[in-house]
DNA sequence: CGTTAGCACTCAATCTTGTCGAGTGCTAAT
DNA sequence: ATTAGCACTCGACAAGATTGAGTGCTAACG
């Protein structure tokens, strides 16, 4: 569709604009080592590219700026993802060299690493646990009236809650309850736990002890909480360093969005496996219409392990971010596989 | 020291400036209902107040702005803390009506409430646990190689960690270890736990099992982590709505500071019991030289329960924030007392 | 003697105008 | 097909000009 020369020019413009954040003129393009045409020729091509909707002019007599469609073409056809820089590689290596036991630790640290290496904002999601199963349930009394409930999932997530224990329940009752729940619920997917809890176990449970609703409630509530993946963000203030966000209003709406987990979940919902790039208005969320979101989602044996993502200006360094996400997501999947060999 | 009229004028200026964020002129003051002097008279008084260092002029022929000293005088001598508004009161009531078990829940929610009610940024600190003691320690095995360690403190804080269990340690060994640690460590203040762990228990422990360093390590590390109070912030982006922070650079340094727990701890260190106001440069932390920090620290039976604080522009609504912090801190202390009656 | 009207003065903010230069589109020459 | 040349556009920037809020001072007033 595009001629070789047009592709080259578009590539040069996007490249330059990503670096400079200023509209790119024909002259500066023609001065590049890899382009051997006069400004006039470039101008003609640029006019054509604009007609095709790949470039935009902030105003007559300004240089050209890539449009969303232009970025899209750039990402889809012009980029060649290169290997990661030495420095980034080292940083990631030393990241995995750290001793981590929980998948959640990996997920959480990944957010930090990503924002440090890119100077953009990172958003990282833990696995969607609705397909996970309950692995272990335990109640540990801490005094006469309360206990710690511990819930371990098949994805390696551990959580605790405080439960107050109704009067008149002894240690042996508790042990019975715990045993029963473990027996019946181990291996049951979270989404089904609730119904199983009511249908099968309710009767047996009330046989042991009358008033154990609270314990069951906590279990239910915790499972419900975990049906949604955990979200971590890092480097949120990095957007403040981008010249296109000198407008406080815009920045605030972005930062506010980053503080709202449900928003972020909506943002990530329906991202397919593998790497995806969403540019500007492709995001559908008003607040980040001037941002691009690149996500990498990965899984192990059919179960989604989570997503890592970078939020930056549409004018972000796609090459670097894409290679970084690709590299890191693969390493993370590897780590998980090793733990669950 | 100041005449009644001077006090009245200073009060009017600070009041107006807090509302408008614009330098206050003599004319607008003289138009206020509670001031019955001509602009000329007011000007004379303003000149005197400036000479005393209570007011400042951004430039000749601009109105006056309170200096830090001016705010200080205002806070110390002119404010009368009034009762809380109906709406705020209701919100707080419904906050405490929620069912909360842990002190930490109260602390965490308090941050949210505060930022919502004030539209400023709230910073809330949990109790300093270095004076707290270990109440309960438990190890719950979750599979062959790892266990969940649960630590309960006298301040009601519960925490869990994953520990990997060295090979060759059986269930009964673990039980022995747990019993031993509980025996020896219960009631010991955190700061002393480490030394006790090494001096008294080391020998006995190694008698039971050789390689239990990891478990001991986790205990140590967790305790160390908890020696510092937990910090919660909320509404950080609210500073973006203040007209004086339209400079992105300043905002970023403040937001970055809010993300760094150690910074916040430094900020709160040495705040005395009760309510304290730190205005502008009184804060000593460069990033918030243009902010005021109001804190309320409260305790129960001599043990500090934590601090709640509001960070806003020096031009903040001191009356409202002071009444709010006073009210909320008292209610929180009450809640704690009720739980630990 | 404290208070106030009057007035000249100051200075940031805002608007006006002019200049500059980067960049374009078109046309004609190569 | 490419490019040199040229007229044109328009934002950015700088240099006045204008405005108006606010001051400080002085002299008059009750």
XYZ file of C-alpha atoms (C1' of nucleotides) in Angstrom:
742
model
C 0.000 0.000 0.000
C 2.669 2.481 0.978
C 5.707 2.836 -1.207
C 9.065 1.949 0.237
C 9.957 5.604 0.346
C 6.809 6.572 2.146
C 7.426 3.902 4.726
C 10.929 5.186 5.213
C 9.745 8.759 5.649
C 6.956 7.832 8.001
C 9.418 5.838 10.013
C 11.814 8.761 10.148
C 9.090 11.163 11.259
C 7.774 8.954 14.029
C 11.305 8.261 15.167
C 12.225 11.917 15.294
C 9.014 12.917 16.965
C 9.438 10.313 19.660
C 12.829 11.722 20.432
C 12.070 15.421 20.219
C 8.360 15.807 20.990
C 8.369 18.591 18.369
C 6.617 18.576 14.987
C 9.017 17.260 12.373
C 9.791 19.315 9.262
C 10.817 18.177 5.821
C 14.246 19.724 6.116
C 15.281 17.859 9.245
C 14.149 14.594 7.681
C 16.146 15.152 4.519
C 19.225 15.772 6.639
C 19.068 12.326 8.165
C 21.779 9.953 7.009
C 19.304 7.307 5.887
C 17.248 9.631 3.677
C 18.683 10.934 0.431
C 15.985 13.220 -0.922
C 15.529 16.929 -0.945
C 13.108 18.645 1.438
C 10.756 19.332 -1.468
C 10.367 15.664 -2.336
C 9.814 14.832 1.287
C 7.197 17.513 1.487
C 5.291 15.957 -1.367
C 5.386 12.580 0.283
C 4.385 14.094 3.570
C 1.359 15.687 1.963
C 0.370 12.273 0.627
C 0.897 10.656 4.010
C -1.266 13.312 5.558
C -3.985 12.633 3.030
C -3.815 8.978 3.995
C -4.404 10.013 7.597
C -1.037 8.885 8.869
C 0.280 12.335 9.690
C -1.196 15.500 11.121
C -0.324 19.155 11.150
C -0.832 21.075 14.385
C -1.303 24.145 12.136
C -0.334 25.228 8.640
C 3.376 25.838 8.471
C 4.223 23.593 11.346
C 5.965 20.295 10.852
C 4.103 17.002 10.851
C 3.145 14.865 13.801
C 2.152 11.210 13.575
C -1.575 10.605 13.901
C -2.909 7.644 15.831
C -3.238 5.815 12.557
C 0.368 6.761 11.853
C 1.592 5.301 15.112
C -0.486 2.233 14.390
C 1.181 1.718 11.037
C 4.556 2.353 12.629
C 3.960 -0.216 15.323
C 2.438 -2.791 12.984
C 4.758 -2.529 10.011
C 7.838 -0.431 10.601
C 9.199 -1.463 13.944
C 11.763 -4.142 14.263
C 12.036 -5.184 17.863
C 15.656 -5.300 18.752
C 17.442 -7.044 21.558
C 17.473 -5.463 24.977
C 20.250 -3.116 26.043
C 23.083 -4.443 28.168
C 22.057 -2.388 31.157
C 18.406 -3.398 31.106
C 19.347 -7.011 30.712
C 21.583 -6.855 33.759
C 18.914 -5.179 35.821
C 16.417 -7.881 34.976
C 18.920 -10.628 35.642
C 19.659 -9.244 39.069
C 15.939 -8.920 39.625
C 15.436 -12.619 39.116
C 18.516 -13.384 41.122
C 16.738 -12.053 44.174
C 15.199 -14.661 46.340
C 11.466 -14.660 45.929
C 9.065 -17.261 47.135
C 5.704 -15.955 46.079
C 4.457 -15.252 42.601
C 2.987 -12.087 44.019
C 6.416 -10.840 44.976
C 7.548 -11.277 41.405
C 4.493 -9.471 40.119
C 4.901 -6.627 42.554
C 8.585 -6.115 41.874
C 8.025 -6.298 38.153
C 6.065 -3.060 38.390
C 9.011 -1.308 39.997
C 11.532 -2.647 37.526
C 9.430 -1.634 34.574
C 8.930 1.926 35.675
C 12.593 2.270 36.531
C 13.797 0.965 33.214
C 11.382 2.936 31.079
C 10.681 6.117 33.020
C 7.061 5.579 32.169
C 4.270 4.383 34.395
C 3.900 0.662 34.837
C 0.724 -1.231 35.595
C 0.927 -4.861 36.527
C -1.890 -7.296 37.164
C -1.751 -10.488 39.130
C -3.476 -13.611 37.865
C -7.240 -13.699 37.681
C -7.924 -16.051 40.473
C -11.453 -16.977 39.529
C -10.006 -19.937 37.713
C -7.709 -20.747 40.604
C -8.651 -23.225 43.252
C -8.514 -23.209 47.007
C -5.485 -25.095 48.185
C -5.486 -24.770 51.905
C -7.515 -23.196 54.641
C -6.456 -22.748 58.225
C -7.672 -21.045 61.369
C -5.168 -20.019 63.994
C -6.584 -18.781 67.289
C -4.786 -15.781 68.670
C -6.898 -15.165 71.730
C -10.233 -16.076 73.282
C -12.318 -14.157 70.836
C -10.474 -14.052 67.554
C -8.419 -16.082 65.143
C -6.442 -15.594 61.983
C -7.893 -17.272 58.942
C -5.298 -18.227 56.344
C -6.209 -18.933 52.774
C -3.775 -20.393 50.273
C -4.647 -20.574 46.595
C -3.323 -22.752 43.818
C -1.709 -19.675 42.283
C 0.460 -19.314 45.326
C -1.398 -16.440 46.817
C -1.624 -16.352 50.606
C -3.933 -14.122 52.524
C -4.980 -13.682 56.096
C -8.022 -12.219 57.775
C -9.034 -11.709 61.324
C -12.147 -13.549 62.389
C -13.891 -13.158 65.671
C -14.891 -16.475 67.089
C -18.381 -16.771 68.488
C -18.541 -17.650 72.144
C -18.844 -21.234 73.124
C -16.710 -22.669 70.406
C -13.729 -24.613 71.617
C -10.458 -25.521 70.038
C -11.697 -28.913 68.956
C -14.742 -27.424 67.274
C -12.485 -25.155 65.308
C -10.303 -28.021 64.270
C -13.364 -29.870 63.076
C -14.517 -26.921 61.047
C -11.134 -26.467 59.471
C -10.842 -30.118 58.622
C -14.276 -30.185 57.104
C -13.683 -27.119 54.987
C -10.346 -28.377 53.782
C -11.812 -31.729 52.914
C -14.688 -30.341 50.957
C -13.171 -27.262 49.403
C -9.642 -28.212 48.419
C -9.305 -28.127 44.672
C -12.628 -26.393 44.143
C -12.408 -23.348 41.874
C -13.166 -20.113 43.636
C -16.243 -19.340 41.644
C -17.814 -22.565 42.789
C -16.769 -22.345 46.405
C -19.687 -20.208 47.355
C -22.330 -22.561 46.081
C -20.599 -25.634 47.444
C -20.301 -23.865 50.738
C -24.023 -23.396 50.940
C -25.334 -26.525 49.348
C -23.086 -29.312 50.591
C -21.384 -28.037 53.658
C -23.989 -25.871 55.266
C -25.812 -28.733 56.836
C -22.784 -30.573 58.117
C -21.301 -27.421 59.438
C -24.301 -26.405 61.432
C -24.298 -29.888 62.913
C -20.925 -29.209 64.460
C -21.685 -25.817 65.755
C -24.549 -23.384 65.569
C -23.115 -19.983 64.976
C -20.259 -20.198 62.586
C -21.642 -17.862 59.977
C -18.885 -15.390 60.524
C -16.168 -17.813 59.645
C -17.972 -18.868 56.524
C -18.597 -15.221 55.714
C -14.951 -14.367 55.911
C -14.062 -17.217 53.676
C -16.646 -16.095 51.144
C -15.626 -12.487 51.323
C -11.956 -13.230 50.957
C -12.607 -15.393 47.968
C -14.743 -12.696 46.416
C -11.988 -10.157 46.980
C -9.561 -12.412 45.241
C -11.746 -13.070 42.251
C -10.347 -9.817 40.982
C -6.667 -9.722 40.232
C -4.312 -7.656 42.311
C -3.074 -4.527 40.626
C 0.260 -2.845 41.170
C 1.402 0.431 39.702
C 4.728 2.158 39.865
C 6.229 5.386 38.607
C 2.899 7.150 38.303
C 4.540 10.541 38.615
C 6.734 9.818 35.627
C 4.085 11.259 33.356
C 4.833 14.603 34.930
C 8.175 14.590 33.152
C 6.622 14.346 29.696
C 6.379 17.707 27.965
C 2.953 16.954 26.505
C 1.489 16.724 29.981
C 2.159 20.170 31.260
C -1.585 20.623 31.586
C -2.376 19.905 35.210
C -5.973 18.965 34.516
C -5.084 16.110 32.207
C -2.418 14.865 34.554
C -4.800 14.794 37.454
C -7.354 12.715 35.619
C -4.665 10.219 34.690
C -3.237 10.018 38.191
C -6.710 9.650 39.622
C -7.435 6.830 37.241
C -4.259 5.074 38.307
C -5.487 5.159 41.889
C -8.693 3.402 41.020
C -8.270 -0.322 40.752
C -11.617 -0.977 39.053
C -10.675 1.453 36.296
C -7.416 -0.330 35.701
C -9.174 -3.652 35.580
C -11.514 -2.296 32.949
C -8.514 -1.071 31.066
C -6.957 -4.485 31.032
C -10.061 -6.494 30.471
C -10.090 -8.214 27.136
C -6.410 -7.855 26.452
C -5.479 -10.963 24.537
C -2.590 -13.229 25.323
C 0.774 -11.977 24.171
C 1.720 -8.417 23.506
C -0.746 -5.728 22.613
C -0.405 -2.045 21.842
C -3.258 0.379 22.341
C -2.643 3.817 20.999
C -4.429 6.980 22.084
C -8.160 6.777 21.588
C -7.939 3.053 20.946
C -7.999 2.899 24.711
C -11.617 4.001 24.999
C -10.897 5.440 28.426
C -11.196 9.188 28.146
C -8.473 9.942 30.658
C -5.749 8.286 28.622
C -6.769 9.345 25.161
C -3.344 10.853 24.773
C -1.520 7.841 26.093
C -0.507 4.515 24.748
C -0.782 1.370 26.751
C 1.372 -1.609 25.910
C 0.537 -4.836 27.647
C 1.965 -8.307 27.775
C -0.193 -11.085 29.103
C 1.229 -14.505 29.721
C 0.150 -17.848 31.019
C 1.300 -21.257 32.139
C -0.461 -24.441 31.164
C -3.494 -22.560 30.027
C -3.854 -20.529 33.189
C -3.304 -16.805 32.930
C -0.506 -15.627 35.197
C -1.195 -11.941 34.857
C -0.276 -8.972 32.721
C 2.457 -6.399 32.768
C 1.947 -3.088 31.087
C 3.442 0.299 30.390
C 1.453 3.486 30.177
C 3.162 6.389 28.462
C 2.476 9.190 26.016
C 1.422 8.151 22.517
C 4.851 9.460 21.690
C 6.535 6.681 23.640
C 9.554 4.638 22.766
C 7.681 1.679 21.321
C 10.796 -0.224 20.305
C 12.276 -0.176 23.746
C 9.056 -0.867 25.598
C 8.076 -3.706 23.299
C 11.412 -5.465 23.648
C 11.384 -4.918 27.380
C 7.895 -6.295 27.883
C 8.587 -9.238 25.641
C 11.756 -10.089 27.479
C 10.405 -9.608 30.963
C 7.142 -11.429 30.388
C 8.984 -14.447 29.056
C 11.344 -14.466 31.998
C 8.483 -14.172 34.410
C 6.613 -17.057 32.826
C 9.826 -19.047 33.041
C 10.191 -18.270 36.721
C 6.678 -19.448 37.366
C 7.168 -22.608 35.387
C 10.299 -23.391 37.346
C 8.470 -22.987 40.655
C 5.623 -25.193 39.517
C 7.623 -27.761 37.577
C 1.666 42.974 71.469
C -0.696 43.525 68.580
C -3.572 45.942 68.971
C -7.074 44.605 68.763
C -7.475 46.270 65.399
C -4.294 44.796 64.032
C -5.400 41.365 65.102
C -8.709 41.880 63.393
C -7.062 43.018 60.184
C -4.539 40.221 60.174
C -7.330 37.777 60.720
C -9.309 39.244 57.857
C -6.337 39.094 55.519
C -5.476 35.494 56.278
C -9.115 34.546 55.993
C -9.536 36.215 52.649
C -6.308 34.871 51.299
C -7.205 31.335 52.272
C -10.413 31.680 50.338
C -9.138 33.476 47.269
C -5.455 32.575 46.912
C -4.937 36.153 45.726
C -3.053 38.932 47.495
C -5.479 40.906 49.638
C -5.805 44.656 49.220
C -6.830 47.304 51.705
C -10.021 48.085 49.844
C -11.444 44.614 49.944
C -10.709 44.367 53.656
C -12.446 47.628 54.438
C -15.506 46.377 52.594
C -15.905 43.430 54.917
C -18.843 43.645 57.278
C -16.733 43.176 60.387
C -14.273 45.960 59.585
C -15.364 49.578 59.815
C -12.324 51.514 58.708
C -11.373 53.182 55.500
C -8.853 51.644 53.150
C -6.321 54.296 54.144
C -6.393 53.320 57.794
C -6.132 49.698 56.879
C -3.161 50.473 54.698
C -1.376 52.075 57.604
C -1.992 49.065 59.775
C -0.943 46.746 56.995
C 2.345 48.592 56.668
C 2.898 48.096 60.389
C 2.026 44.418 60.176
C 4.459 44.045 57.328
C 7.153 45.677 59.369
C 6.446 43.153 62.115
C 7.020 40.404 59.586
C 3.466 39.101 59.628
C 2.613 40.086 56.099
C 4.441 40.143 52.810
C 4.066 41.878 49.507
C 4.699 39.824 46.374
C 5.724 43.149 44.810
C 5.093 46.835 45.378
C 1.537 47.683 44.504
C 0.220 44.218 45.051
C -1.969 43.323 47.992
C -0.593 41.637 51.085
C -0.080 37.943 51.668
C 0.435 36.334 55.079
C 4.014 35.372 55.802
C 4.841 32.160 57.593
C 5.068 34.164 60.769
C 1.671 35.594 59.923
C 0.100 32.194 59.557
C 1.790 31.176 62.762
C 0.224 34.089 64.637
C -3.102 33.354 63.028
C -2.975 29.721 64.082
C -1.694 30.442 67.570
C -3.808 33.428 68.527
C -6.604 34.204 66.135
C -8.263 30.928 65.336
C -11.165 29.694 67.323
C -11.725 26.070 66.524
C -15.380 25.632 65.894
C -17.538 22.582 65.941
C -17.523 20.298 62.963
C -20.012 20.724 60.159
C -23.099 18.542 60.099
C -22.001 16.735 56.978
C -18.499 15.922 58.219
C -19.863 14.739 61.499
C -22.223 12.355 59.750
C -19.479 11.000 57.560
C -17.312 10.259 60.556
C -20.164 8.692 62.448
C -20.903 6.360 59.571
C -17.188 5.617 59.346
C -17.138 4.333 62.888
C -20.410 2.536 62.368
C -18.619 0.238 59.943
C -17.537 -3.017 61.388
C -13.815 -3.037 61.890
C -11.815 -5.533 63.847
C -8.264 -4.360 63.452
C -6.759 -1.094 64.533
C -5.001 -1.064 61.209
C -8.294 -0.990 59.378
C -9.288 2.082 61.326
C -5.968 3.721 60.582
C -6.140 2.913 56.908
C -9.708 4.145 56.467
C -8.962 7.274 58.396
C -6.645 8.344 55.604
C -9.422 8.028 53.054
C -11.957 9.868 55.173
C -9.573 12.717 55.831
C -8.701 13.324 52.229
C -12.327 13.129 51.199
C -13.504 15.588 53.800
C -10.740 18.111 53.272
C -9.755 17.781 49.623
C -6.190 17.886 50.819
C -3.698 15.071 51.055
C -3.811 12.933 54.165
C -0.953 11.064 55.741
C -1.652 8.607 58.488
C 0.801 6.650 60.578
C 0.165 3.465 62.460
C 1.579 2.993 65.943
C 5.305 2.783 66.395
C 5.654 -0.812 67.205
C 9.087 -0.675 68.684
C 7.456 -0.295 72.050
C 4.977 -3.041 71.265
C 5.567 -6.590 72.266
C 5.232 -9.892 70.502
C 1.980 -11.524 71.432
C 1.800 -14.645 69.428
C 3.819 -16.545 66.885
C 2.592 -19.409 64.766
C 3.818 -21.531 61.882
C 1.258 -23.139 59.600
C 2.603 -25.630 57.081
C 1.017 -25.311 53.663
C 2.982 -27.952 51.841
C 6.141 -30.043 52.146
C 8.537 -27.206 51.677
C 6.907 -24.102 52.999
C 4.815 -22.677 55.773
C 3.087 -19.466 56.678
C 4.543 -17.688 59.667
C 2.021 -15.575 61.550
C 3.028 -12.838 63.892
C 0.621 -11.052 66.190
C 1.667 -7.983 68.132
C 0.285 -6.394 71.244
C -0.942 -3.487 69.154
C -3.220 -5.812 67.286
C -1.186 -5.968 64.145
C -1.143 -9.292 62.336
C 1.258 -10.190 59.611
C 2.132 -13.251 57.616
C 5.214 -14.349 55.731
C 6.051 -17.360 53.689
C 8.911 -19.455 55.019
C 10.497 -22.327 53.274
C 11.111 -25.195 55.623
C 14.487 -26.901 55.470
C 14.334 -30.552 54.553
C 14.276 -33.080 57.305
C 12.161 -31.106 59.690
C 8.979 -32.790 60.705
C 5.748 -31.492 62.047
C 6.671 -32.173 65.628
C 9.937 -30.311 65.244
C 8.020 -27.327 64.019
C 5.633 -27.511 66.897
C 8.564 -27.573 69.264
C 10.097 -24.548 67.660
C 6.866 -22.624 67.775
C 6.281 -23.516 71.393
C 9.777 -22.511 72.329
C 9.582 -19.189 70.563
C 6.209 -18.387 72.039
C 7.411 -19.285 75.487
C 10.499 -17.171 75.335
C 9.374 -14.264 73.233
C 5.847 -13.507 74.315
C 5.696 -10.128 75.955
C 9.179 -9.171 74.890
C 9.386 -5.741 73.242
C 10.344 -5.904 69.599
C 13.583 -4.064 70.016
C 14.773 -6.682 72.430
C 13.571 -9.690 70.487
C 16.651 -9.828 68.350
C 19.123 -10.005 71.178
C 17.014 -12.454 73.157
C 16.732 -14.559 70.051
C 20.462 -14.842 69.790
C 21.554 -14.988 73.376
C 18.973 -17.142 75.107
C 17.253 -19.119 72.453
C 19.966 -19.820 69.955
C 21.399 -22.691 71.906
C 18.148 -24.354 72.756
C 16.904 -23.982 69.238
C 19.873 -25.561 67.626
C 19.452 -28.418 70.047
C 16.075 -29.186 68.526
C 17.055 -28.842 64.951
C 20.145 -27.832 63.089
C 19.074 -25.660 60.249
C 16.315 -23.408 61.352
C 18.062 -20.153 60.575
C 15.545 -19.267 57.960
C 12.642 -19.333 60.336
C 14.506 -17.230 62.823
C 15.552 -14.922 60.027
C 11.999 -14.357 58.946
C 10.960 -13.578 62.459
C 13.783 -11.102 62.795
C 13.111 -9.495 59.473
C 9.420 -9.166 60.061
C 9.998 -7.602 63.404
C 12.480 -5.203 61.891
C 9.956 -4.249 59.233
C 7.412 -3.568 61.895
C 9.660 -1.471 64.047
C 8.677 1.283 61.654
C 5.079 2.321 61.656
C 2.872 1.677 58.667
C 2.113 4.728 56.600
C -1.022 5.375 54.607
C -1.647 8.283 52.302
C -4.741 9.292 50.416
C -5.758 12.029 48.039
C -2.224 12.766 46.912
C -3.444 14.213 43.655
C -5.527 16.770 45.490
C -2.578 19.117 45.521
C -3.008 19.364 41.775
C -6.208 21.305 42.343
C -4.475 24.059 44.298
C -3.695 27.095 42.174
C -0.317 27.637 43.816
C 0.897 24.306 42.511
C 0.572 24.856 38.825
C 4.317 24.338 38.552
C 4.748 20.721 37.539
C 8.232 20.477 38.984
C 7.166 21.299 42.505
C 4.221 18.972 42.300
C 6.378 16.103 41.187
C 8.765 16.499 44.075
C 5.868 16.468 46.497
C 4.203 13.458 44.937
C 7.500 11.635 44.850
C 8.025 12.388 48.509
C 4.602 10.984 49.321
C 5.607 7.729 47.658
C 8.616 7.355 49.886
C 7.759 5.965 53.251
C 11.088 6.797 54.909
C 10.626 10.448 53.960
C 7.208 10.513 55.545
C 8.547 8.907 58.665
C 11.178 11.599 58.898
C 8.455 14.133 58.455
C 6.498 12.788 61.366
C 9.361 12.041 63.638
C 9.364 14.165 66.745
C 5.802 15.327 66.440
C 4.580 15.706 69.989
C 1.392 14.312 71.385
C -1.717 16.228 70.508
C -2.196 18.557 67.621
C 0.636 20.303 65.899
C 0.796 22.700 62.991
C 3.912 23.050 60.892
C 3.814 25.872 58.432
C 5.940 26.136 55.303
C 9.631 26.108 56.062
C 8.958 24.977 59.603
C 8.803 21.578 57.961
C 12.503 21.453 57.143
C 11.789 19.167 54.218
C 12.581 21.095 51.069
C 9.836 19.520 48.995
C 7.061 20.856 51.171
C 8.398 24.283 51.977
C 5.215 25.693 50.531
C 2.948 23.348 52.406
C 1.586 23.121 55.884
C 1.351 19.881 57.727
C -1.119 19.502 60.543
C -0.795 16.407 62.658
C -2.654 14.868 65.528
C -0.932 12.199 67.541
C -2.806 10.254 70.138
C -2.193 7.478 72.550
C -3.804 5.065 74.941
C -2.393 4.310 78.359
C 0.901 5.836 77.459
C 1.344 3.932 74.248
C 1.255 5.898 71.041
C -1.485 4.719 68.716
C -0.346 6.635 65.687
C -0.784 9.968 63.991
C -3.169 11.390 61.479
C -2.153 14.329 59.365
C -3.183 16.655 56.586
C -0.782 18.079 54.064
C -1.994 21.105 52.168
C -0.820 24.460 50.916
C 0.268 26.949 53.570
C -2.910 28.673 52.506
C -5.023 25.867 53.873
C -8.234 26.021 55.811
C -6.709 25.739 59.249
C -9.974 26.092 61.114
C -11.620 23.238 59.324
C -8.621 20.943 59.364
C -7.889 21.579 63.014
C -11.433 20.819 64.107
C -11.544 17.777 61.902
C -8.277 16.324 63.171
C -9.218 17.053 66.740
C -12.549 15.372 66.376
C -11.352 12.366 64.448
C -8.312 11.699 66.597
C -10.431 11.705 69.712
C -12.933 9.357 68.174
C -10.196 7.036 67.047
C -8.615 6.930 70.472
C -12.043 6.185 71.853
C -12.506 3.316 69.442
C -9.205 1.850 70.474
C -9.973 2.216 74.142
C -13.288 0.451 73.681
C -11.601 -2.483 71.940
C -8.987 -2.778 74.656
C -11.138 -1.992 77.662
C -4.548 62.971 67.551
C -6.512 59.330 65.241
C -8.912 58.949 60.876
C -9.658 59.633 56.157
C -9.873 61.738 51.417
C -6.996 62.696 47.672
C -3.337 61.954 44.648
C 0.904 60.543 42.573
C 3.286 56.454 41.901
C 4.401 51.420 41.072
C 4.198 47.289 38.809
C 2.230 42.820 37.207
C -0.899 41.463 33.911
C -2.767 42.002 29.562
C -3.037 43.506 25.044
C -0.845 45.262 20.612
C 2.203 45.309 17.249
C 6.119 43.891 14.698
C 9.689 40.733 13.535
C 11.621 36.296 12.827
C 11.967 31.822 11.162
C 10.562 27.263 10.487
C 7.798 25.136 7.470
C 4.538 24.605 3.784
C 2.478 24.337 -1.195
C 2.927 25.382 -5.770
C 5.289 26.098 -10.103
C 8.702 25.837 -13.285
C 13.134 24.145 -14.529
C 16.175 20.072 -14.741
C 10.349 11.910 -11.309
C 13.007 15.241 -8.770
C 14.282 19.521 -7.051
C 15.261 24.551 -6.781
C 12.915 28.697 -6.013
C 9.574 31.588 -4.122
C 5.505 33.399 -2.043
C 2.854 32.516 1.807
C 1.309 31.049 6.630
C 1.461 31.138 11.291
C 3.280 30.363 15.921
C 6.838 32.090 18.974
C 9.033 35.811 20.860
C 10.173 40.567 22.071
C 9.213 45.307 22.652
C 6.170 48.809 23.670
C 1.545 50.542 25.297
C -2.378 50.206 28.352
C -4.845 49.079 32.285
C -6.005 48.696 36.965
C -5.396 47.122 41.497
C -2.985 48.598 45.138
C 0.323 51.291 47.661
C 2.568 55.389 50.443
C 2.387 59.961 51.591
C 0.386 64.318 52.749
C -2.899 67.340 54.136
C -7.449 68.149 55.836
C -11.030 66.995 59.140
C -13.756 66.137 63.486
